[in-house]
PDB file of C-alpha atoms in Angstrom:
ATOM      1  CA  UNK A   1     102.858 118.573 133.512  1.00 83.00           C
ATOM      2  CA  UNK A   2     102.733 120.397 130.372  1.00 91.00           C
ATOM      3  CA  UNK A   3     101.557 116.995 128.665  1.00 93.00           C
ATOM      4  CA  UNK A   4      99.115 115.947 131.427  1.00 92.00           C
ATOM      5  CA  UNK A   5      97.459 119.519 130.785  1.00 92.00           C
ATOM      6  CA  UNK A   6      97.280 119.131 127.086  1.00 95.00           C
ATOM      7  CA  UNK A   7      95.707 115.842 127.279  1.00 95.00           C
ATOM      8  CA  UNK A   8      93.026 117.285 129.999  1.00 95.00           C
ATOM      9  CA  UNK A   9      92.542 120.201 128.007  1.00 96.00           C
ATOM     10  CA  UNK A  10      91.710 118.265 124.633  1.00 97.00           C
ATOM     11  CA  UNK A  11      89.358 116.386 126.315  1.00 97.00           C
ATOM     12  CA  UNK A  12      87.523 119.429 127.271  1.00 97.00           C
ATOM     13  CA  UNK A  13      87.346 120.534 124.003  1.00 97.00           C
ATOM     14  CA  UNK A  14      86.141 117.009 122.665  1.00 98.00           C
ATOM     15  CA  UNK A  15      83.282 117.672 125.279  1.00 98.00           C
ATOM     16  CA  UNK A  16      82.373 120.884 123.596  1.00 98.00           C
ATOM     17  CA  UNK A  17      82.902 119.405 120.076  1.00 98.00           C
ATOM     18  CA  UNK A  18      80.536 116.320 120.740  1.00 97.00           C
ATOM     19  CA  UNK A  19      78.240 118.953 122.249  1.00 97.00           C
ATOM     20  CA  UNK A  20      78.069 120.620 119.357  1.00 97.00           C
ATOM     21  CA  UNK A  21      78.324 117.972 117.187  1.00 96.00           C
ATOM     22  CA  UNK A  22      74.986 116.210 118.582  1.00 96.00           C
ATOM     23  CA  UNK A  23      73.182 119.376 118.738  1.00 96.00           C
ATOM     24  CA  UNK A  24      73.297 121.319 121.722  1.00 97.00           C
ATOM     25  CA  UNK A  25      73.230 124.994 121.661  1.00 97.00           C
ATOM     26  CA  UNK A  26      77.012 126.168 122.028  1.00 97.00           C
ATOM     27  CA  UNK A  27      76.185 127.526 125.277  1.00 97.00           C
ATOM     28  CA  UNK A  28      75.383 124.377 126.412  1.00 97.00           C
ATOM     29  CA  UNK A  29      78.070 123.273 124.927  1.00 97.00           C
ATOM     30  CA  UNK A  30      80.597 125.579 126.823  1.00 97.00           C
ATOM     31  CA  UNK A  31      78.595 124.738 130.151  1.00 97.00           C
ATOM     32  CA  UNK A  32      79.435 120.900 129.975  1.00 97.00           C
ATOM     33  CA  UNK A  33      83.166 121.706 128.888  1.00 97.00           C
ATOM     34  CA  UNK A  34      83.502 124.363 131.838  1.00 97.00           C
ATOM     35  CA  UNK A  35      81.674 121.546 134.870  1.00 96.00           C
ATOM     36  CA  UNK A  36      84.126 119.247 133.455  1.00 95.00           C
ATOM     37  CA  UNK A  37      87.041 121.711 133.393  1.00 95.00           C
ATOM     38  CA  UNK A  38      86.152 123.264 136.906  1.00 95.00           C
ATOM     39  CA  UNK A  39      85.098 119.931 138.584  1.00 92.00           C
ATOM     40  CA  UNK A  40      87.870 118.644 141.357  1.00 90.00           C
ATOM     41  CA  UNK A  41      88.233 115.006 140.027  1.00 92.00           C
ATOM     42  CA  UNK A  42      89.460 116.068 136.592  1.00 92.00           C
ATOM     43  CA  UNK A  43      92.043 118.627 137.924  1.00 88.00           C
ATOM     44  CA  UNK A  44      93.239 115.944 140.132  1.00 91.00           C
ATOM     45  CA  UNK A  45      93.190 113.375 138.216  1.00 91.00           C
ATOM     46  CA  UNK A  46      95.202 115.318 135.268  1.00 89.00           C
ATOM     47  CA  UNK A  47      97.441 116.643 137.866  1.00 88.00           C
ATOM     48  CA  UNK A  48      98.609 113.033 139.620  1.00 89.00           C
ATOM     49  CA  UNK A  49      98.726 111.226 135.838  1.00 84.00           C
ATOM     50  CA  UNK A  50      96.319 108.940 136.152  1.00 88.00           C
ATOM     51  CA  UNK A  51      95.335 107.081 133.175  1.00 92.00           C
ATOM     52  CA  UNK A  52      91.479 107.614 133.805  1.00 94.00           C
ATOM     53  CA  UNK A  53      91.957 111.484 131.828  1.00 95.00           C
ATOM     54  CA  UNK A  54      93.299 109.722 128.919  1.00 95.00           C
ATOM     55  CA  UNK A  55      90.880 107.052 128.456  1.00 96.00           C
ATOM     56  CA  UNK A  56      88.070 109.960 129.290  1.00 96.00           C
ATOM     57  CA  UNK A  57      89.801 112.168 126.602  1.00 97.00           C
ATOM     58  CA  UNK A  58      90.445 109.414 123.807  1.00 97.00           C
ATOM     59  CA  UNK A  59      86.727 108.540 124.478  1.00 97.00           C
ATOM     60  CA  UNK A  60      85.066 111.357 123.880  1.00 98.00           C
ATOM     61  CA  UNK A  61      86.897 112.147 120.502  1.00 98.00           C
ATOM     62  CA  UNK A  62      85.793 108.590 119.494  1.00 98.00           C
ATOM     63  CA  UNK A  63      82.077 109.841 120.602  1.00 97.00           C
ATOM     64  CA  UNK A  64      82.887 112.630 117.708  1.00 98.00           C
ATOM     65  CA  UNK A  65      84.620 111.391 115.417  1.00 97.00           C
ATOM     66  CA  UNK A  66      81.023 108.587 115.442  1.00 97.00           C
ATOM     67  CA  UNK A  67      78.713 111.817 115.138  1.00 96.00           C
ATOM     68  CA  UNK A  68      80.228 113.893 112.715  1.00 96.00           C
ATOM     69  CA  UNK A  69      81.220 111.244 110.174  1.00 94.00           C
ATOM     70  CA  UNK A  70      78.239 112.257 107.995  1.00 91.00           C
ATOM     71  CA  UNK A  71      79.769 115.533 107.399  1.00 94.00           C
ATOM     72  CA  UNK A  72      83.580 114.395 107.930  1.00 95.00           C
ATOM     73  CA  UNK A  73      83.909 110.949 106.908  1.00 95.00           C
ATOM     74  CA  UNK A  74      87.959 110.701 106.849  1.00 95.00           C
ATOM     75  CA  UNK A  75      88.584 113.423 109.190  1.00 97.00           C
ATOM     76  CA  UNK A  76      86.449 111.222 111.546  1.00 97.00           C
ATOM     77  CA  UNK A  77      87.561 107.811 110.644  1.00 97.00           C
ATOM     78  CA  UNK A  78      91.332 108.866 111.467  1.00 97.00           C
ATOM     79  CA  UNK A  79      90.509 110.423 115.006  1.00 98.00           C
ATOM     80  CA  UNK A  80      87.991 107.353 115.800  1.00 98.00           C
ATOM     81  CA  UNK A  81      91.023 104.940 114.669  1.00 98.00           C
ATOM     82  CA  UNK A  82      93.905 106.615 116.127  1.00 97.00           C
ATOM     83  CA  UNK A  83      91.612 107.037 119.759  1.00 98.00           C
ATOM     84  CA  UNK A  84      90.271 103.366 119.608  1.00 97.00           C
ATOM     85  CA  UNK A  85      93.647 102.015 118.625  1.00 96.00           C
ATOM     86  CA  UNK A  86      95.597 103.848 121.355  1.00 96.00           C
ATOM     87  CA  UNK A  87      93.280 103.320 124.221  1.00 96.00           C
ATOM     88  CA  UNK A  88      94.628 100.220 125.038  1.00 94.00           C
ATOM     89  CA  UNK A  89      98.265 101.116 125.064  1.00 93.00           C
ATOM     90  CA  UNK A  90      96.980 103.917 127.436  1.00 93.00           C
ATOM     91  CA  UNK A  91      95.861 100.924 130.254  1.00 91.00           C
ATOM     92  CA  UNK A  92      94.603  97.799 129.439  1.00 88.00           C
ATOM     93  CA  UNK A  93      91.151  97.952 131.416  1.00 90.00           C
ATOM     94  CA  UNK A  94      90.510 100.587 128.570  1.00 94.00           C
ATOM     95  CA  UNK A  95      90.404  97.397 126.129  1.00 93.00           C
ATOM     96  CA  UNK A  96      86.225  97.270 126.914  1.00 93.00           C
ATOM     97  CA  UNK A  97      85.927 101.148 126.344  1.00 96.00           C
ATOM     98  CA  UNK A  98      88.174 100.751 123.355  1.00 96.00           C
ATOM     99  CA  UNK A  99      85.995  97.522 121.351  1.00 96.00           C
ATOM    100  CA  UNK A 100      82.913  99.777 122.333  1.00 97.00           C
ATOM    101  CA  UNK A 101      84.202 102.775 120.797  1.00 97.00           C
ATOM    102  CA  UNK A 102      84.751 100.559 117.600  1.00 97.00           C
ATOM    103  CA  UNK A 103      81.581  99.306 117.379  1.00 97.00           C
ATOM    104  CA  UNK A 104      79.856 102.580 118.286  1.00 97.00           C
ATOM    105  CA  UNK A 105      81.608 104.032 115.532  1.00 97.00           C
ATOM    106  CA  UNK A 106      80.658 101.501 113.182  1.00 96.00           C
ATOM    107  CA  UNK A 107      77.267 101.608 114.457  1.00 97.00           C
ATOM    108  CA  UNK A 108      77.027 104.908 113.797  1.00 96.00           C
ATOM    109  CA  UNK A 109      78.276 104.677 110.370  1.00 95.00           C
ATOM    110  CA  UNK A 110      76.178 101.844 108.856  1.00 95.00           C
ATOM    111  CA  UNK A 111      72.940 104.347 109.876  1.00 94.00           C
ATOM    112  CA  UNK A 112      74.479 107.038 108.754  1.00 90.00           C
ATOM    113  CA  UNK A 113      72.838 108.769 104.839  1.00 89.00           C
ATOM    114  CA  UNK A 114      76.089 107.878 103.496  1.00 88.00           C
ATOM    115  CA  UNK A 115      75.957 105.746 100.175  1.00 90.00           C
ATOM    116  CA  UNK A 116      76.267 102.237 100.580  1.00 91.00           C
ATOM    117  CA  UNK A 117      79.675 101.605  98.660  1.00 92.00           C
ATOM    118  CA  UNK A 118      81.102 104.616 100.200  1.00 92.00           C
ATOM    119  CA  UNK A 119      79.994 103.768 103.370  1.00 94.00           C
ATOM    120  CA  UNK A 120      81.307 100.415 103.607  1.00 95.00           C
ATOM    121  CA  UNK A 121      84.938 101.033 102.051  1.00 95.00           C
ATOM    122  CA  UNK A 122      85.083 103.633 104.702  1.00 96.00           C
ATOM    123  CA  UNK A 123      83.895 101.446 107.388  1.00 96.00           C
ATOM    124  CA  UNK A 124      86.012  97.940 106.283  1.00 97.00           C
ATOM    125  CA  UNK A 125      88.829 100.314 106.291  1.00 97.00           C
ATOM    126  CA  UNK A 126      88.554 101.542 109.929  1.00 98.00           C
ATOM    127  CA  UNK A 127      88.056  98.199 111.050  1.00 97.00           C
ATOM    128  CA  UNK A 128      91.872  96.804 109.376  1.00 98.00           C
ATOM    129  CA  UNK A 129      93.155 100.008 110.626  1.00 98.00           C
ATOM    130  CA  UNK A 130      92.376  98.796 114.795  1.00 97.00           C
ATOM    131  CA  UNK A 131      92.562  95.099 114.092  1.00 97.00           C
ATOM    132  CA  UNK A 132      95.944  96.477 112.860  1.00 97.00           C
ATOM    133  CA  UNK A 133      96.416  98.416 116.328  1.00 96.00           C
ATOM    134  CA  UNK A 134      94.460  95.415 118.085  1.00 95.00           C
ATOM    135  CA  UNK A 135      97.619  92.723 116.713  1.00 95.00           C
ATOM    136  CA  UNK A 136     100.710  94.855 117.410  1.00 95.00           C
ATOM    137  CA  UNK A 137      99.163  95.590 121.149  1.00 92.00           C
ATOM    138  CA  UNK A 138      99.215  91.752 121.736  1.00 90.00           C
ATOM    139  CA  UNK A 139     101.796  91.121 119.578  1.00 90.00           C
ATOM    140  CA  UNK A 140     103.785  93.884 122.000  1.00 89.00           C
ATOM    141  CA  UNK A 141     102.047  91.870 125.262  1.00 84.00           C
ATOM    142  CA  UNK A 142     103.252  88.896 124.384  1.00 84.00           C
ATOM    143  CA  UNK A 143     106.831  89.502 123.972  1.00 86.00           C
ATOM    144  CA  UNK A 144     106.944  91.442 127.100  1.00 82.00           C
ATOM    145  CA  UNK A 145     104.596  89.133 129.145  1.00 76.00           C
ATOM    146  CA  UNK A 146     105.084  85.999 127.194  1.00 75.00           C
ATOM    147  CA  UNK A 147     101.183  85.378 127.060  1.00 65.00           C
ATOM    148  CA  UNK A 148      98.593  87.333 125.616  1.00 55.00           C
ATOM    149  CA  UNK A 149      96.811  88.246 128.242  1.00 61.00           C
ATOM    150  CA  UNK A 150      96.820  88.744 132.139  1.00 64.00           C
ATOM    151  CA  UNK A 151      97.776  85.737 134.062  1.00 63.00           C
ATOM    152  CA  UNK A 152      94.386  85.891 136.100  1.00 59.00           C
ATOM    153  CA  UNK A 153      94.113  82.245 136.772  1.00 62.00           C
ATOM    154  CA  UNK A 154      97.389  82.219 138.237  1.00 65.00           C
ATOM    155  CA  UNK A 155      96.946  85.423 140.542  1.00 63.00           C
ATOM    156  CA  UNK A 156      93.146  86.107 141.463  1.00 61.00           C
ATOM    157  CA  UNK A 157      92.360  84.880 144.659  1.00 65.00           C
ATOM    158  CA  UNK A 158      96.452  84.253 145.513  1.00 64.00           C
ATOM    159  CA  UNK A 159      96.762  86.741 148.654  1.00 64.00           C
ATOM    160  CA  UNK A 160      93.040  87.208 149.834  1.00 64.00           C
ATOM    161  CA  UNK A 161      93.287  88.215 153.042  1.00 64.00           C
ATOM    162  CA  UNK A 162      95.889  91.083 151.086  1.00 59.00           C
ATOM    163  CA  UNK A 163      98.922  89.468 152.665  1.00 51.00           C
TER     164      UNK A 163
END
């Protein structure tokens, strides 16, 4: 439980960070952390482990980590790698979320007042850092699955009627 809560309780700060981060008065700031904090479905959802906080938390650090890399460019290339890279070992529907977050980030950096050579050292970097994460998640999928992916030919539409 004591993990669960740490994980809920760093995405609540990420909330406030991002806040900040993209200009919002700190009170502000502290209001969106403290709906999110207080609100039933995050509790719960925290409480009974689903994977849902994690993906939220990882998320919203890669939201940061893409607005502050002006100011932090390393500091916010290793959280945006590490959160982009683990989301999908946290559940694999977080693969979308996770191939966004990269390309926000990237986004974010190529518009960013950053000078050019800088910019794209940084930037080529962070990208061999999650194709790095990207291989050894398949890589770990395939010798536990024996395929690379979800066998969805072979089981969507199998038991329609739920049976």
């Amino acid at each position: 439980q004591m993990v669960l809560a740490a994980i809920a309780a760093a995405g609540c700060l990420g909330v406030f960070l991002l806040g900040v981060a993209v200009g919002a008065h700190r009170r502000a700031s502290l209001a969106a952390m403290l709906a999110l904090a207080l609100g039933a479905y995050w509790g719960l959802y925290a409480l009974r482990a689903l994977p849902e906080t994690l993906g939220a938390t990882l998320l919203v650090w890669t939201f940061w980590a893409a607005f502050v890399q002006g100011r932090r460019p390393w500091l916010s290339l290793l959280v945006a790698a590490l959160a982009c890279g683990f989301l999908p070992y946290g559940h694999t529907r977080f693969v979308p979320m996770s191939l966004m977050g990269i390309g926000w980030y990237g986004l974010m950096g190529l518009l960013g007042r950053e000078a050019w050579p800088r910019k794209i050292g940084r930037l080529v970097l962070f990208t061999l850092l999650c194709a790095a994460t990207y291989y050894l998640y398949y890589a770990i999928q395939r010798q536990l699955y024996g395929t690379s992916s979800y066998a969805v030919a072979a089981l969507l539409f199998s038991y329609p009627m739920g049976g």
